[in-house]
């Protein structure tokens, strides 16, 4: 048994990626089914995400989807990775998580991010603009206040008031500093940018202030991990997402995932090929032995408390097999 891996929690974020030839609703049902599978494999948390107006992602209402996941599972922690707080009124977010925690006590996590819409059109539809992300620290304080009963409005959030729903900050840009000053656990990625990730972790630990929510720093590192019976099988898991990223960079929209064999048969422009090959690079991918070695290295470098695996692919059987193989590494 690898002691470094054995003492680390492993969790899953599923972004409900749509697939070519499959309806968006199927992606949501796939997410719920995957939650049941990874619960049986012993993963610690299962989180869902928030995206608006993105053809490639069906998960637009994370607290609704989290309720479906929690209702379909029994023991795994369930949460969001994350609710994008600038898109919402903090009172409404508090109420939603209060309902979740009341229905599934002791199992709900509140992952929070500071992003606004992916495009200008989405931001206009949400009634938001880029500047709203700058108010994230204040919005976060207001949200936590609804649970602590400290709102200056005199209003009490029901049923959230007095409940303890663990908050996590998704550290993008200034997120590490905000998480540290608020004394909250931090989720940081991605595994492809190790130096940048390490700088964020060091910044967070150096500036962390203990709070009622966390007495000491807690670091969750996130990224794609693909495990296959051969290095080639693991590599194929990465192909659909790499192409979707390349397409979004060259066409301005993030599409459903195509089958790996369709991507391999495509004739790409030089620009597309560059983005595609970049999208394949830097992830943790390979056989169990290769992935175990790479995980041991990154965990020793970062001192992370938890790994949040964010892998998406077209082939759902290959994805589940990857999670099974990763669980065998963690539990060996």
Short mmCIF file of C-alpha atoms in Angstrom, two decimals:
data_model
loop_
_atom_site.label_atom_id
_atom_site.label_comp_id
_atom_site.label_asym_id
_atom_site.label_seq_id
_atom_site.Cartn_x
_atom_site.Cartn_y
_atom_site.Cartn_z
CA UNK A 1 0.00 0.00 0.00
CA UNK A 2 1.21 3.50 -0.85
CA UNK A 3 0.97 5.44 2.40
CA UNK A 4 0.72 8.85 0.72
CA UNK A 5 -2.20 7.80 -1.47
CA UNK A 6 -3.86 5.79 1.32
CA UNK A 7 -4.14 8.81 3.63
CA UNK A 8 -5.63 11.01 0.87
CA UNK A 9 -9.34 11.31 0.17
CA UNK A 10 -10.47 10.81 -3.44
CA UNK A 11 -13.65 12.39 -4.77
CA UNK A 12 -15.43 12.90 -8.10
CA UNK A 13 -16.76 15.95 -9.94
CA UNK A 14 -19.01 15.05 -12.87
CA UNK A 15 -19.91 17.92 -15.18
CA UNK A 16 -22.80 16.12 -16.92
CA UNK A 17 -21.08 16.39 -20.29
CA UNK A 18 -23.40 15.89 -23.23
CA UNK A 19 -22.42 13.47 -25.98
CA UNK A 20 -22.97 13.53 -29.73
CA UNK A 21 -26.09 11.57 -30.61
CA UNK A 22 -27.42 11.60 -27.03
CA UNK A 23 -30.03 13.93 -25.51
CA UNK A 24 -28.94 16.35 -22.73
CA UNK A 25 -31.29 14.64 -20.28
CA UNK A 26 -29.31 11.43 -20.70
CA UNK A 27 -26.21 13.23 -19.44
CA UNK A 28 -28.01 14.12 -16.22
CA UNK A 29 -29.21 10.57 -15.74
CA UNK A 30 -25.66 9.36 -16.42
CA UNK A 31 -24.44 11.65 -13.65
CA UNK A 32 -26.85 10.15 -11.13
CA UNK A 33 -25.91 6.61 -12.22
CA UNK A 34 -22.20 7.41 -11.91
CA UNK A 35 -22.75 8.72 -8.39
CA UNK A 36 -24.16 5.34 -7.36
CA UNK A 37 -21.19 3.55 -8.93
CA UNK A 38 -18.49 5.69 -7.31
CA UNK A 39 -20.25 5.48 -3.94
CA UNK A 40 -19.94 1.68 -4.17
CA UNK A 41 -16.25 2.11 -5.02
CA UNK A 42 -15.62 4.09 -1.82
CA UNK A 43 -15.09 7.63 -3.12
CA UNK A 44 -15.54 10.36 -0.51
CA UNK A 45 -17.60 13.02 -2.31
CA UNK A 46 -19.57 13.42 -5.52
CA UNK A 47 -19.97 16.95 -6.84
CA UNK A 48 -21.84 18.50 -9.77
CA UNK A 49 -21.21 21.76 -11.62
CA UNK A 50 -22.96 24.90 -12.88
CA UNK A 51 -22.83 25.98 -16.51
CA UNK A 52 -25.31 28.11 -18.45
CA UNK A 53 -26.01 28.07 -22.19
CA UNK A 54 -23.21 25.58 -22.95
CA UNK A 55 -24.11 22.92 -25.56
CA UNK A 56 -21.60 20.51 -24.08
CA UNK A 57 -22.83 20.61 -20.47
CA UNK A 58 -26.32 19.68 -19.24
CA UNK A 59 -25.69 20.64 -15.61
CA UNK A 60 -27.18 24.11 -15.31
CA UNK A 61 -28.88 23.78 -11.90
CA UNK A 62 -26.39 22.18 -9.50
CA UNK A 63 -28.48 22.21 -6.32
CA UNK A 64 -31.35 20.51 -8.18
CA UNK A 65 -29.00 17.88 -9.57
CA UNK A 66 -27.32 17.45 -6.17
CA UNK A 67 -30.74 16.67 -4.70
CA UNK A 68 -31.25 13.94 -7.30
CA UNK A 69 -27.78 12.52 -6.58
CA UNK A 70 -28.29 12.59 -2.81
CA UNK A 71 -31.66 10.91 -3.19
CA UNK A 72 -30.13 8.12 -5.28
CA UNK A 73 -27.22 7.45 -2.89
CA UNK A 74 -26.89 6.64 0.80
CA UNK A 75 -23.45 7.43 2.22
CA UNK A 76 -21.31 9.47 -0.18
CA UNK A 77 -21.08 13.22 0.47
CA UNK A 78 -22.84 15.26 -2.22
CA UNK A 79 -22.24 18.82 -3.27
CA UNK A 80 -21.44 21.39 -5.89
CA UNK A 81 -18.24 22.16 -7.68
CA UNK A 82 -19.55 24.72 -7.68
CA UNK A 83 -22.43 27.08 -7.40
CA UNK A 84 -21.22 30.29 -9.08
CA UNK A 85 -22.14 32.75 -6.37
CA UNK A 86 -22.03 35.94 -8.50
CA UNK A 87 -24.93 34.51 -10.53
CA UNK A 88 -27.26 34.29 -7.51
CA UNK A 89 -28.57 36.07 -4.45
CA UNK A 90 -26.73 34.64 -1.40
CA UNK A 91 -30.01 34.25 0.52
CA UNK A 92 -31.43 31.97 -2.20
CA UNK A 93 -28.23 29.91 -2.28
CA UNK A 94 -28.33 29.55 1.51
CA UNK A 95 -31.97 28.45 1.35
CA UNK A 96 -31.20 25.85 -1.31
CA UNK A 97 -28.35 24.32 0.67
CA UNK A 98 -30.41 24.52 3.84
CA UNK A 99 -33.08 22.42 2.15
CA UNK A 100 -30.48 19.93 0.93
CA UNK A 101 -28.88 19.63 4.36
CA UNK A 102 -32.27 19.22 6.00
CA UNK A 103 -33.20 16.43 3.61
CA UNK A 104 -29.81 14.69 3.71
CA UNK A 105 -28.22 15.70 7.02
CA UNK A 106 -24.47 15.38 7.34
CA UNK A 107 -23.91 14.63 3.65
CA UNK A 108 -24.03 18.00 1.85
CA UNK A 109 -21.09 20.16 0.73
CA UNK A 110 -21.29 23.73 -0.55
CA UNK A 111 -18.62 24.28 -3.21
CA UNK A 112 -18.65 27.92 -4.35
CA UNK A 113 -17.04 29.65 -7.32
CA UNK A 114 -16.69 33.23 -8.52
CA UNK A 115 -17.18 32.80 -12.29
CA UNK A 116 -19.90 34.53 -14.25
CA UNK A 117 -21.33 33.45 -17.62
CA UNK A 118 -19.13 31.83 -20.27
CA UNK A 119 -20.15 34.38 -22.95
CA UNK A 120 -21.47 37.92 -23.07
CA UNK A 121 -24.87 36.63 -24.14
CA UNK A 122 -25.12 34.31 -21.15
CA UNK A 123 -24.05 37.09 -18.78
CA UNK A 124 -26.73 39.39 -20.19
CA UNK A 125 -29.33 36.62 -19.82
CA UNK A 126 -28.31 36.19 -16.19
CA UNK A 127 -28.38 39.94 -15.60
CA UNK A 128 -24.70 39.89 -14.65
CA UNK A 129 -21.42 41.23 -15.98
CA UNK A 130 -17.76 40.44 -15.39
CA UNK A 131 -17.48 42.97 -12.57
CA UNK A 132 -19.89 40.94 -10.43
CA UNK A 133 -17.09 38.42 -9.82
CA UNK A 134 -15.16 41.15 -8.00
CA UNK A 135 -17.77 41.11 -5.21
CA UNK A 136 -17.25 37.41 -4.50
CA UNK A 137 -15.63 37.87 -1.07
CA UNK A 138 -18.52 40.02 0.13
CA UNK A 139 -21.08 37.63 -1.37
CA UNK A 140 -19.34 34.73 0.36
CA UNK A 141 -19.45 36.52 3.70
CA UNK A 142 -23.14 37.28 3.23
CA UNK A 143 -23.88 33.65 2.35
CA UNK A 144 -22.11 32.28 5.44
CA UNK A 145 -23.92 34.87 7.53
CA UNK A 146 -27.26 33.31 6.60
CA UNK A 147 -26.13 30.06 8.23
CA UNK A 148 -24.66 31.85 11.24
CA UNK A 149 -27.71 34.07 11.82
CA UNK A 150 -25.66 37.27 11.52
CA UNK A 151 -27.44 39.01 8.64
CA UNK A 152 -27.86 42.73 9.40
CA UNK A 153 -31.27 42.61 7.69
CA UNK A 154 -32.88 40.95 10.68
CA UNK A 155 -34.16 38.25 8.34
CA UNK A 156 -33.51 34.59 9.14
CA UNK A 157 -32.84 32.12 6.33
CA UNK A 158 -35.10 29.10 6.62
CA UNK A 159 -34.20 26.29 7.05
CA UNK A 160 -30.52 27.26 6.81
CA UNK A 161 -30.20 29.27 10.02
CA UNK A 162 -28.03 27.32 12.46
CA UNK A 163 -27.13 24.50 10.06
CA UNK A 164 -23.54 23.57 9.25
CA UNK A 165 -22.98 22.96 5.55
CA UNK A 166 -19.22 22.77 4.86
CA UNK A 167 -18.22 25.53 2.40
CA UNK A 168 -15.38 25.16 -0.11
CA UNK A 169 -13.93 27.90 -2.32
CA UNK A 170 -13.01 27.09 -5.92
CA UNK A 171 -9.70 28.87 -6.27
CA UNK A 172 -9.57 30.55 -9.66
CA UNK A 173 -7.57 33.75 -9.91
CA UNK A 174 -7.97 35.45 -6.54
CA UNK A 175 -9.83 32.50 -5.06
CA UNK A 176 -6.87 31.23 -3.04
CA UNK A 177 -6.52 34.53 -1.22
CA UNK A 178 -10.27 34.76 -0.60
CA UNK A 179 -10.36 31.19 0.77
CA UNK A 180 -7.40 31.91 3.05
CA UNK A 181 -8.83 35.15 4.45
CA UNK A 182 -12.23 33.54 5.02
CA UNK A 183 -10.65 30.49 6.67
CA UNK A 184 -12.30 28.00 4.31
CA UNK A 185 -11.19 24.81 2.53
CA UNK A 186 -9.92 25.42 -1.01
CA UNK A 187 -10.30 23.49 -4.26
CA UNK A 188 -7.57 24.29 -6.77
CA UNK A 189 -6.64 22.99 -10.22
CA UNK A 190 -5.56 21.94 -12.48
CA UNK A 191 -3.07 19.10 -12.50
CA UNK A 192 -1.68 20.27 -15.86
CA UNK A 193 -0.34 23.50 -14.35
CA UNK A 194 1.66 22.16 -11.41
CA UNK A 195 3.79 25.25 -10.76
CA UNK A 196 0.83 27.62 -10.84
CA UNK A 197 -1.19 25.24 -8.66
CA UNK A 198 1.66 25.01 -6.15
CA UNK A 199 1.94 28.81 -5.96
CA UNK A 200 -1.77 29.01 -5.19
CA UNK A 201 -1.47 26.35 -2.48
CA UNK A 202 1.53 28.05 -0.88
CA UNK A 203 -0.27 31.42 -0.97
CA UNK A 204 -3.33 29.87 0.64
CA UNK A 205 -1.42 28.15 3.43
CA UNK A 206 0.71 31.21 4.16
CA UNK A 207 -2.31 33.49 4.55
CA UNK A 208 -4.85 31.12 6.07
CA UNK A 209 -6.79 32.49 9.03
CA UNK A 210 -8.59 29.92 11.21
CA UNK A 211 -12.35 30.38 11.26
CA UNK A 212 -15.47 28.81 12.72
CA UNK A 213 -15.63 26.76 9.53
CA UNK A 214 -12.05 25.42 9.44
CA UNK A 215 -9.31 25.44 12.08
CA UNK A 216 -6.52 24.78 9.58
CA UNK A 217 -5.94 24.83 5.81
CA UNK A 218 -7.58 22.09 3.76
CA UNK A 219 -6.42 21.67 0.15
CA UNK A 220 -8.31 19.78 -2.55
CA UNK A 221 -6.45 19.48 -5.87
CA UNK A 222 -8.55 18.83 -8.96
CA UNK A 223 -7.97 17.60 -12.48
CA UNK A 224 -8.31 14.83 -15.02
CA UNK A 225 -7.08 11.35 -14.12
CA UNK A 226 -7.52 8.49 -16.60
CA UNK A 227 -6.58 4.90 -15.80
CA UNK A 228 -6.65 2.12 -18.38
CA UNK A 229 -5.45 -1.42 -18.88
CA UNK A 230 -2.82 0.01 -21.23
CA UNK A 231 -1.36 3.51 -21.66
CA UNK A 232 -3.17 3.67 -25.01
CA UNK A 233 -6.55 2.89 -23.42
CA UNK A 234 -6.02 5.65 -20.85
CA UNK A 235 -4.99 8.07 -23.61
CA UNK A 236 -8.21 7.38 -25.55
CA UNK A 237 -10.26 8.49 -22.56
CA UNK A 238 -8.71 11.95 -22.91
CA UNK A 239 -9.39 12.40 -26.64
CA UNK A 240 -13.05 13.59 -26.69
CA UNK A 241 -12.54 16.29 -24.07
CA UNK A 242 -9.30 17.47 -25.69
CA UNK A 243 -11.10 17.91 -29.01
CA UNK A 244 -14.04 19.73 -27.41
CA UNK A 245 -11.61 22.15 -25.75
CA UNK A 246 -9.80 22.69 -29.06
CA UNK A 247 -13.11 23.31 -30.82
CA UNK A 248 -14.20 25.82 -28.19
CA UNK A 249 -10.92 27.70 -28.54
CA UNK A 250 -11.29 27.93 -32.32
CA UNK A 251 -15.08 28.26 -32.75
CA UNK A 252 -16.20 30.00 -29.54
CA UNK A 253 -18.61 27.34 -28.33
CA UNK A 254 -18.06 24.25 -26.19
CA UNK A 255 -19.64 21.26 -27.99
CA UNK A 256 -20.90 17.82 -26.96
CA UNK A 257 -18.26 15.10 -26.68
CA UNK A 258 -17.60 13.10 -29.86
CA UNK A 259 -16.41 9.46 -29.94
CA UNK A 260 -12.62 9.13 -29.81
CA UNK A 261 -12.50 7.37 -33.18
CA UNK A 262 -14.32 10.29 -34.83
CA UNK A 263 -11.75 12.72 -33.46
CA UNK A 264 -8.88 10.56 -34.67
CA UNK A 265 -10.38 10.55 -38.19
CA UNK A 266 -10.76 14.34 -38.36
CA UNK A 267 -8.63 16.58 -40.53
CA UNK A 268 -7.64 19.45 -38.24
CA UNK A 269 -6.28 22.87 -39.07
CA UNK A 270 -2.89 23.72 -37.63
CA UNK A 271 -4.51 25.87 -34.96
CA UNK A 272 -6.98 23.14 -34.01
CA UNK A 273 -4.20 20.56 -33.87
CA UNK A 274 -2.16 22.77 -31.56
CA UNK A 275 -5.02 23.25 -29.11
CA UNK A 276 -5.95 19.56 -29.35
CA UNK A 277 -2.44 18.32 -28.56
CA UNK A 278 -2.19 20.83 -25.74
CA UNK A 279 -5.48 19.48 -24.38
CA UNK A 280 -4.05 15.97 -24.29
CA UNK A 281 -0.91 16.96 -22.41
CA UNK A 282 -0.20 17.15 -18.70
CA UNK A 283 -3.00 15.02 -17.28
CA UNK A 284 -2.40 12.03 -15.04
CA UNK A 285 -3.06 9.11 -17.37
CA UNK A 286 -1.80 5.56 -17.79
CA UNK A 287 -1.91 2.15 -16.21
CA UNK A 288 -2.49 1.63 -12.49
CA UNK A 289 1.25 1.51 -11.84
CA UNK A 290 1.94 4.67 -13.84
CA UNK A 291 -0.90 6.62 -12.26
CA UNK A 292 0.04 5.50 -8.75
CA UNK A 293 3.59 6.76 -9.30
CA UNK A 294 2.38 10.12 -10.64
CA UNK A 295 -0.16 10.54 -7.83
CA UNK A 296 2.47 9.79 -5.22
CA UNK A 297 4.67 12.51 -6.74
CA UNK A 298 2.00 15.21 -6.93
CA UNK A 299 0.65 14.46 -3.45
CA UNK A 300 4.11 14.69 -1.91
CA UNK A 301 4.76 17.95 -3.77
CA UNK A 302 1.49 19.62 -2.81
CA UNK A 303 0.68 18.01 0.55
CA UNK A 304 -2.96 17.97 -0.64
CA UNK A 305 -5.60 16.53 1.65
CA UNK A 306 -7.90 15.40 -1.15
CA UNK A 307 -8.03 14.80 -4.90
CA UNK A 308 -11.13 15.78 -6.88
CA UNK A 309 -11.18 13.83 -10.15
CA UNK A 310 -12.87 15.70 -13.01
CA UNK A 311 -12.53 13.27 -15.93
CA UNK A 312 -15.07 13.38 -18.76
CA UNK A 313 -15.22 11.21 -21.89
CA UNK A 314 -17.64 9.89 -24.51
CA UNK A 315 -17.29 6.21 -23.60
CA UNK A 316 -19.14 5.82 -20.30
CA UNK A 317 -17.95 2.22 -19.85
CA UNK A 318 -14.33 3.35 -20.17
CA UNK A 319 -14.97 6.18 -17.72
CA UNK A 320 -16.41 3.84 -15.11
CA UNK A 321 -13.56 1.38 -15.67
CA UNK A 322 -11.11 4.23 -15.07
CA UNK A 323 -12.79 5.07 -11.76
CA UNK A 324 -12.72 1.39 -10.78
CA UNK A 325 -9.01 1.15 -11.55
CA UNK A 326 -8.29 4.37 -9.64
CA UNK A 327 -10.23 3.03 -6.65
CA UNK A 328 -8.11 -0.12 -6.76
CA UNK A 329 -5.00 2.07 -6.50
CA UNK A 330 -6.41 4.00 -3.56
CA UNK A 331 -7.61 0.88 -1.74
CA UNK A 332 -4.66 -1.42 -2.51
#
